[in-house]
Amino acid sequence: MNQENIELAGEGHAPPASGPSIKSDFYPRLRLLPERKPIRLPGYDYSLPGWYFITACTQNRIEYFCTITYGRRTLSSAGNVTHDCWHAIIDRFNVHLDTFVVMPNHVHGIIRIPEMPNIPDADKACLVPASTITIPNIVGSFKSACTRIIRQTVDPTFAWQRSYHDHIIRNEIDLNRIREY
């Protein structure tokens, strides 16, 4: 792209294109930004039964959740909310929670999606349908609940970093290594 096209795009005019593009036609400045790499394993079904290691960070790595002094961690109010929201995941989703740790600016947790849910009828009313039990839905729900409560009660500027990191745990050795981390 030459300098003339960049200047035109800055004024709201798209440079000549070979075909219609939403980015160039409606949002001319967006086409100048680099495309993000996909962060999920391509083609993997994140609703499959299995173990998943999740890491979610605060926006700009601001230390909202705890302080660590002389090796001792003390949760803040935001850290307590985050801890409680993590453990409330099982109230909404038919999953099992394993190790979870709150760090100053991020959280680590292990989620297991079971093989086949076996839920008594009385408990089905509070859970989401099995078809929506996916790691993105679980993490999105968790982050949303934390954000809402922390903004209402602790800090109205609280925000998570976009998305999250996940690792599909493939065997017991991997699971035990992550638990020790």
Coordinates of N, CA and C in Angstrom, one line a residue:
M1 N 0.9 -1.2 0.0 CA 0.0 0.0 0.0 C 0.9 1.2 0.0
N2 N 0.6 2.2 -0.9 CA 1.5 3.4 -0.9 C 1.0 4.4 0.1
Q3 N 1.8 5.5 0.2 CA 1.5 6.6 1.2 C 0.2 7.2 0.9
E4 N -0.1 7.4 -0.4 CA -1.4 8.1 -0.8 C -2.6 7.3 -0.3
N5 N -2.6 6.0 -0.4 CA -3.7 5.2 0.0 C -3.8 5.2 1.5
I6 N -2.7 5.3 2.3 CA -2.8 5.3 3.7 C -3.4 6.6 4.1
E7 N -3.0 7.7 3.5 CA -3.6 9.0 3.8 C -5.1 9.1 3.5
L8 N -5.5 8.5 2.4 CA -6.9 8.5 2.0 C -7.7 7.7 3.1
A9 N -7.1 6.5 3.5 CA -7.8 5.7 4.5 C -8.0 6.5 5.8
G10 N -7.0 7.3 6.1 CA -7.1 8.1 7.3 C -8.2 9.1 7.3
E11 N -8.6 9.5 6.0 CA -9.6 10.5 5.9 C -11.0 9.9 5.7
G12 N -11.1 8.6 5.8 CA -12.3 7.9 5.7 C -12.6 7.3 4.3
H13 N -11.6 7.4 3.4 CA -11.7 6.8 2.1 C -10.9 5.6 1.9
A14 N -11.5 4.5 1.4 CA -10.8 3.3 1.2 C -10.1 3.3 -0.1
P15 N -8.9 2.7 -0.1 CA -8.2 2.7 -1.4 C -8.9 1.7 -2.3
P16 N -8.6 1.7 -3.6 CA -9.2 0.8 -4.5 C -9.0 -0.6 -4.1
A17 N -10.0 -1.4 -4.1 CA -9.8 -2.8 -3.7 C -10.3 -3.7 -4.8
S18 N -9.9 -5.0 -4.8 CA -10.4 -5.9 -5.8 C -11.8 -6.4 -5.6
G19 N -12.3 -6.3 -4.4 CA -13.6 -6.7 -4.1 C -14.1 -6.1 -2.8
P20 N -15.4 -6.2 -2.5 CA -15.9 -5.6 -1.3 C -15.4 -6.2 -0.1
S21 N -15.1 -5.4 0.9 CA -14.6 -5.9 2.2 C -15.2 -5.1 3.3
I22 N -15.7 -5.7 4.3 CA -16.3 -5.0 5.4 C -15.3 -4.1 6.1
K23 N -14.1 -4.6 6.3 CA -13.1 -3.8 6.9 C -12.8 -2.6 6.1
S24 N -12.5 -2.7 4.8 CA -12.1 -1.6 4.0 C -13.3 -0.6 3.7
D25 N -14.5 -1.2 3.5 CA -15.6 -0.3 3.1 C -16.2 0.4 4.3
F26 N -16.4 -0.2 5.4 CA -17.0 0.4 6.5 C -16.1 0.9 7.6
Y27 N -14.9 0.2 7.8 CA -14.0 0.6 8.8 C -12.6 0.7 8.2
P28 N -12.3 1.7 7.4 CA -11.1 1.8 6.6 C -9.8 1.7 7.5
R29 N -9.9 2.3 8.7 CA -8.7 2.2 9.5 C -8.3 0.8 10.0
L30 N -9.3 0.0 10.2 CA -9.1 -1.4 10.7 C -8.2 -2.2 9.8
R31 N -8.3 -2.0 8.5 CA -7.5 -2.8 7.6 C -6.0 -2.5 7.8
L32 N -5.7 -1.4 8.4 CA -4.3 -1.1 8.6 C -3.7 -1.8 9.8
L33 N -4.5 -2.3 10.7 CA -4.1 -3.0 11.9 C -3.7 -4.4 11.6
P34 N -2.7 -5.0 12.3 CA -2.4 -6.4 12.1 C -3.5 -7.3 12.6
E35 N -3.6 -8.4 11.9 CA -4.6 -9.4 12.3 C -4.1 -10.2 13.5
R36 N -5.0 -10.5 14.5 CA -4.6 -11.3 15.6 C -4.5 -12.7 15.2
K37 N -3.5 -13.4 15.9 CA -3.4 -14.8 15.6 C -4.5 -15.5 16.4
P38 N -5.1 -16.6 15.9 CA -6.1 -17.4 16.7 C -5.4 -17.9 18.0
I39 N -6.1 -17.8 19.1 CA -5.5 -18.3 20.4 C -6.0 -19.6 20.8
R40 N -7.0 -20.2 20.2 CA -7.5 -21.5 20.5 C -6.9 -22.5 19.5
L41 N -6.9 -23.7 19.9 CA -6.4 -24.8 19.0 C -7.3 -24.9 17.8
P42 N -6.9 -24.7 16.6 CA -7.8 -24.8 15.4 C -8.5 -26.1 15.3
G43 N -9.8 -26.1 15.1 CA -10.5 -27.3 14.9 C -10.8 -28.1 16.2
Y44 N -10.4 -27.7 17.3 CA -10.6 -28.5 18.5 C -12.0 -28.1 19.1
D45 N -12.7 -29.1 19.6 CA -14.0 -28.9 20.2 C -13.9 -28.7 21.7
Y46 N -14.0 -27.5 22.2 CA -13.8 -27.2 23.6 C -15.0 -27.6 24.5
S47 N -15.9 -28.4 23.9 CA -16.9 -28.9 24.7 C -16.7 -30.4 25.0
L48 N -15.6 -30.9 24.5 CA -15.2 -32.3 24.7 C -14.9 -32.6 26.2
P49 N -15.2 -33.8 26.7 CA -14.8 -34.1 28.0 C -13.3 -34.1 28.1
G50 N -12.8 -33.6 29.3 CA -11.4 -33.6 29.5 C -11.0 -32.5 30.5
W51 N -9.7 -32.4 30.7 CA -9.1 -31.4 31.6 C -8.6 -30.2 30.9
Y52 N -8.8 -29.0 31.4 CA -8.3 -27.8 30.8 C -7.7 -26.9 31.8
F53 N -6.5 -26.4 31.5 CA -5.8 -25.4 32.4 C -6.1 -24.1 31.8
I54 N -6.6 -23.2 32.7 CA -7.0 -21.8 32.3 C -6.2 -20.8 33.0
T55 N -5.7 -19.7 32.3 CA -5.1 -18.6 32.9 C -5.8 -17.3 32.3
A56 N -6.3 -16.5 33.2 CA -6.9 -15.2 32.8 C -6.2 -14.1 33.6
C57 N -5.8 -13.0 32.8 CA -5.1 -11.9 33.4 C -5.9 -10.6 33.4
T58 N -5.6 -9.8 34.3 CA -6.2 -8.5 34.3 C -5.7 -7.6 33.2
Q59 N -6.5 -6.6 32.8 CA -6.1 -5.7 31.8 C -4.9 -4.9 32.3
N60 N -3.9 -4.8 31.4 CA -2.7 -4.0 31.7 C -1.9 -4.6 32.9
R61 N -2.3 -5.9 33.3 CA -1.6 -6.6 34.4 C -1.6 -5.8 35.7
I62 N -2.7 -5.1 35.9 CA -2.9 -4.3 37.1 C -3.1 -5.3 38.3
E63 N -2.5 -5.1 39.4 CA -2.5 -6.1 40.5 C -3.7 -5.8 41.4
Y64 N -4.9 -6.3 41.0 CA -6.1 -6.2 41.7 C -6.4 -7.2 42.8
F65 N -5.8 -8.4 42.7 CA -6.3 -9.6 43.4 C -5.6 -9.8 44.8
C66 N -4.4 -9.6 44.9 CA -3.7 -9.9 46.1 C -2.3 -9.2 46.2
T67 N -1.8 -9.3 47.4 CA -0.4 -8.8 47.6 C 0.4 -10.0 48.1
I68 N 1.6 -10.1 47.8 CA 2.5 -11.1 48.3 C 3.7 -10.5 49.0
T69 N 3.7 -10.7 50.3 CA 4.7 -10.2 51.2 C 5.4 -11.3 51.9
Y70 N 6.8 -11.4 51.8 CA 7.6 -12.4 52.4 C 7.0 -13.8 52.1
G71 N 6.6 -14.0 50.8 CA 6.1 -15.3 50.4 C 4.7 -15.6 50.8
R72 N 4.0 -14.7 51.5 CA 2.6 -14.9 52.0 C 1.7 -14.1 51.1
R73 N 0.6 -14.8 50.6 CA -0.3 -14.1 49.8 C -1.5 -13.7 50.6
T74 N -2.0 -12.4 50.4 CA -3.1 -11.9 51.1 C -4.1 -11.4 50.0
L75 N -5.3 -12.0 49.9 CA -6.3 -11.6 49.0 C -6.9 -10.3 49.3
S76 N -7.1 -9.5 48.2 CA -7.8 -8.2 48.4 C -9.3 -8.5 48.2
S77 N -10.1 -7.5 48.3 CA -11.6 -7.7 48.1 C -11.9 -8.2 46.7
A78 N -11.2 -7.7 45.7 CA -11.3 -8.2 44.4 C -10.9 -9.7 44.2
G79 N -9.8 -10.0 45.0 CA -9.3 -11.4 45.0 C -10.3 -12.3 45.6
N80 N -11.0 -11.9 46.6 CA -12.0 -12.7 47.3 C -13.2 -12.9 46.4
V81 N -13.6 -11.9 45.6 CA -14.7 -12.0 44.7 C -14.3 -13.0 43.6
T82 N -13.1 -12.9 43.1 CA -12.7 -13.8 42.0 C -12.7 -15.2 42.5
H83 N -12.2 -15.4 43.7 CA -12.2 -16.8 44.3 C -13.6 -17.3 44.4
D84 N -14.5 -16.5 44.9 CA -15.9 -16.9 45.1 C -16.6 -17.2 43.7
C85 N -16.3 -16.4 42.7 CA -16.9 -16.6 41.4 C -16.4 -17.8 40.7
W86 N -15.1 -18.1 40.9 CA -14.5 -19.4 40.4 C -15.3 -20.6 41.0
H87 N -15.4 -20.6 42.3 CA -16.1 -21.7 42.9 C -17.6 -21.8 42.6
A88 N -18.2 -20.7 42.2 CA -19.6 -20.7 41.8 C -19.8 -21.2 40.4
I89 N -18.7 -21.5 39.7 CA -18.9 -22.1 38.3 C -19.7 -23.4 38.4
I90 N -19.5 -24.2 39.4 CA -20.2 -25.5 39.5 C -21.7 -25.3 39.8
D91 N -22.1 -24.1 40.2 CA -23.6 -23.8 40.4 C -24.3 -23.6 39.1
R92 N -23.5 -23.3 38.0 CA -24.1 -23.0 36.7 C -23.8 -24.1 35.7
F93 N -22.6 -24.6 35.8 CA -22.1 -25.6 34.8 C -21.9 -27.0 35.4
N94 N -22.2 -28.0 34.7 CA -21.9 -29.4 35.2 C -20.5 -29.7 34.9
V95 N -19.5 -29.2 35.6 CA -18.1 -29.4 35.5 C -17.5 -29.7 36.9
H96 N -16.3 -30.1 36.9 CA -15.6 -30.3 38.1 C -14.4 -29.3 38.1
L97 N -14.2 -28.7 39.3 CA -13.1 -27.8 39.5 C -12.0 -28.5 40.2
D98 N -10.8 -28.2 39.8 CA -9.6 -28.8 40.5 C -8.8 -27.6 41.1
T99 N -7.6 -27.6 41.0 CA -6.7 -26.6 41.6 C -7.0 -25.2 41.0
F100 N -7.0 -24.2 41.9 CA -7.3 -22.9 41.5 C -6.4 -22.0 42.4
V101 N -5.7 -21.0 41.8 CA -4.9 -20.1 42.5 C -5.1 -18.6 42.0
V102 N -5.2 -17.7 43.0 CA -5.3 -16.3 42.6 C -3.9 -15.7 42.8
M103 N -3.4 -15.0 41.8 CA -2.2 -14.3 41.8 C -2.5 -12.8 41.8
P104 N -1.5 -12.0 42.0 CA -1.8 -10.5 42.0 C -2.5 -10.0 40.8
N105 N -2.2 -10.4 39.6 CA -2.8 -9.9 38.4 C -3.4 -11.0 37.4
H106 N -3.5 -12.2 37.9 CA -4.0 -13.2 37.1 C -4.5 -14.4 38.0
V107 N -5.2 -15.3 37.3 CA -5.7 -16.5 38.0 C -5.4 -17.7 37.2
H108 N -5.1 -18.8 37.8 CA -4.9 -20.1 37.2 C -5.9 -21.1 37.7
G109 N -6.5 -21.9 36.9 CA -7.5 -22.9 37.4 C -7.6 -24.1 36.4
I110 N -8.0 -25.2 37.0 CA -8.2 -26.4 36.2 C -9.6 -26.8 36.2
I111 N -10.2 -27.0 35.0 CA -11.6 -27.4 34.9 C -11.6 -28.7 34.2
R112 N -12.5 -29.6 34.7 CA -12.7 -30.9 34.0 C -14.2 -30.9 33.5
I113 N -14.4 -31.1 32.2 CA -15.7 -31.4 31.7 C -15.9 -32.9 31.7
P114 N -16.9 -33.4 32.5 CA -17.1 -34.8 32.6 C -17.6 -35.5 31.3
E115 N -17.4 -36.8 31.3 CA -17.8 -37.6 30.1 C -19.3 -37.4 29.8
M116 N -20.2 -37.8 30.7 CA -21.6 -37.7 30.4 C -22.3 -37.2 31.7
P117 N -22.9 -36.1 31.6 CA -23.5 -35.6 32.8 C -24.6 -36.5 33.4
N118 N -24.6 -36.7 34.7 CA -25.7 -37.5 35.3 C -26.2 -36.6 36.4
I119 N -27.2 -35.8 36.1 CA -27.7 -34.8 37.0 C -29.1 -35.2 37.4
P120 N -29.4 -35.2 38.7 CA -30.8 -35.4 39.2 C -31.7 -34.3 38.6
D121 N -32.9 -34.6 38.3 CA -33.9 -33.6 37.8 C -34.0 -32.4 38.6
A122 N -33.9 -32.5 39.9 CA -34.1 -31.3 40.7 C -33.0 -30.3 40.5
D123 N -31.8 -30.8 40.2 CA -30.6 -29.9 40.0 C -30.5 -29.3 38.6
K124 N -31.2 -29.9 37.6 CA -31.1 -29.4 36.2 C -31.6 -28.0 36.0
A125 N -32.5 -27.5 36.8 CA -33.0 -26.2 36.6 C -32.0 -25.1 36.8
C126 N -30.9 -25.3 37.6 CA -30.0 -24.2 37.8 C -28.8 -24.3 36.8
L127 N -28.7 -25.4 36.0 CA -27.5 -25.6 35.2 C -27.9 -25.2 33.7
V128 N -26.8 -24.8 33.0 CA -27.0 -24.5 31.6 C -27.1 -25.8 30.8
P129 N -27.7 -25.8 29.6 CA -27.8 -27.1 28.8 C -26.4 -27.6 28.5
A130 N -26.3 -28.9 28.4 CA -25.1 -29.6 28.2 C -24.4 -29.1 26.9
S131 N -25.2 -28.7 25.9 CA -24.7 -28.2 24.6 C -23.9 -26.9 24.8
T132 N -24.1 -26.2 25.8 CA -23.4 -24.9 26.0 C -22.3 -25.0 27.0
I133 N -22.0 -26.2 27.4 CA -20.8 -26.4 28.4 C -19.6 -26.5 27.5
T134 N -19.0 -25.3 27.3 CA -17.7 -25.2 26.5 C -16.8 -24.4 27.4
I135 N -15.5 -24.6 27.2 CA -14.5 -23.8 27.9 C -14.7 -22.3 27.7
P136 N -14.9 -21.8 26.4 CA -15.1 -20.4 26.2 C -16.4 -19.9 27.0
N137 N -17.5 -20.6 27.0 CA -18.7 -20.2 27.7 C -18.4 -20.2 29.2
I138 N -17.7 -21.1 29.8 CA -17.4 -21.2 31.2 C -16.5 -20.0 31.6
V139 N -15.5 -19.8 30.9 CA -14.5 -18.7 31.2 C -15.2 -17.4 31.0
G140 N -16.0 -17.2 30.0 CA -16.7 -16.0 29.7 C -17.7 -15.7 30.8
S141 N -18.4 -16.7 31.3 CA -19.3 -16.5 32.4 C -18.6 -16.1 33.7
F142 N -17.5 -16.8 34.0 CA -16.7 -16.5 35.1 C -16.2 -15.0 35.1
K143 N -15.6 -14.6 34.0 CA -15.0 -13.3 33.9 C -16.1 -12.2 33.9
S144 N -17.2 -12.5 33.3 CA -18.3 -11.6 33.4 C -18.9 -11.4 34.8
A145 N -19.0 -12.5 35.5 CA -19.5 -12.4 36.9 C -18.5 -11.6 37.8
C146 N -17.2 -11.9 37.6 CA -16.2 -11.2 38.4 C -16.2 -9.7 38.1
T147 N -16.3 -9.4 36.8 CA -16.3 -8.0 36.4 C -17.4 -7.2 37.0
R148 N -18.6 -7.8 36.9 CA -19.8 -7.1 37.4 C -19.7 -6.9 38.9
I149 N -19.4 -7.9 39.6 CA -19.3 -7.7 41.1 C -18.2 -6.8 41.5
I150 N -17.0 -7.0 40.9 CA -15.9 -6.1 41.3 C -16.2 -4.7 41.0
R151 N -16.7 -4.4 39.8 CA -17.0 -3.0 39.5 C -18.1 -2.4 40.4
Q152 N -19.0 -3.2 40.8 CA -20.1 -2.7 41.7 C -19.6 -2.5 43.1
T153 N -18.7 -3.3 43.6 CA -18.3 -3.3 45.0 C -16.9 -2.9 45.3
V154 N -16.0 -3.0 44.4 CA -14.6 -2.7 44.7 C -14.0 -1.6 43.9
D155 N -14.0 -1.7 42.6 CA -13.3 -0.8 41.7 C -14.0 -0.7 40.4
P156 N -14.7 0.4 40.1 CA -15.4 0.6 38.8 C -14.6 0.5 37.6
T157 N -13.2 0.6 37.7 CA -12.4 0.5 36.5 C -11.8 -0.9 36.2
F158 N -12.2 -1.9 37.0 CA -11.7 -3.2 36.8 C -12.0 -3.8 35.5
A159 N -11.0 -4.4 34.9 CA -11.2 -5.1 33.6 C -10.2 -6.3 33.4
W160 N -10.7 -7.3 32.7 CA -9.8 -8.4 32.3 C -9.1 -8.1 31.0
Q161 N -8.0 -8.7 30.8 CA -7.4 -8.7 29.5 C -8.3 -9.5 28.5
R162 N -8.2 -9.1 27.3 CA -9.0 -9.8 26.3 C -8.7 -11.2 26.3
S163 N -9.7 -12.1 26.2 CA -9.6 -13.5 26.1 C -8.9 -14.1 27.3
Y164 N -8.2 -15.3 27.1 CA -7.6 -16.0 28.2 C -6.6 -17.0 27.5
H165 N -5.8 -17.6 28.3 CA -4.9 -18.7 27.8 C -5.5 -20.0 28.3
D166 N -5.4 -21.0 27.4 CA -5.9 -22.4 27.8 C -4.8 -23.4 27.4
H167 N -4.8 -24.5 28.1 CA -4.0 -25.6 27.8 C -4.8 -26.9 28.0
I168 N -4.9 -27.7 26.9 CA -5.6 -28.9 27.0 C -4.7 -29.9 27.7
I169 N -5.1 -30.5 28.8 CA -4.3 -31.4 29.6 C -4.6 -32.8 29.0
R170 N -3.5 -33.4 28.5 CA -3.7 -34.6 27.7 C -3.4 -35.9 28.5
N171 N -2.7 -35.8 29.7 CA -2.4 -37.0 30.4 C -2.2 -36.7 31.9
E172 N -2.0 -37.7 32.7 CA -1.9 -37.5 34.2 C -0.6 -36.8 34.5
I173 N 0.5 -37.1 33.8 CA 1.8 -36.5 34.1 C 1.6 -35.0 33.9
D174 N 1.0 -34.5 32.8 CA 0.8 -33.1 32.5 C -0.1 -32.5 33.6
L175 N -1.2 -33.2 34.0 CA -2.1 -32.7 35.0 C -1.3 -32.5 36.4
N176 N -0.5 -33.5 36.8 CA 0.2 -33.4 38.0 C 1.2 -32.2 38.0
R177 N 1.9 -32.1 36.8 CA 2.9 -31.0 36.7 C 2.2 -29.6 36.8
I178 N 1.0 -29.5 36.2 CA 0.3 -28.2 36.3 C -0.2 -28.0 37.7
R179 N -0.7 -29.0 38.4 CA -1.2 -28.9 39.8 C -0.1 -28.3 40.7
E180 N 1.2 -28.8 40.4 CA 2.3 -28.3 41.2 C 2.7 -26.9 40.9
Y181 N 2.4 -26.4 39.7 CA 2.8 -25.1 39.3 C 2.1 -24.1 40.2

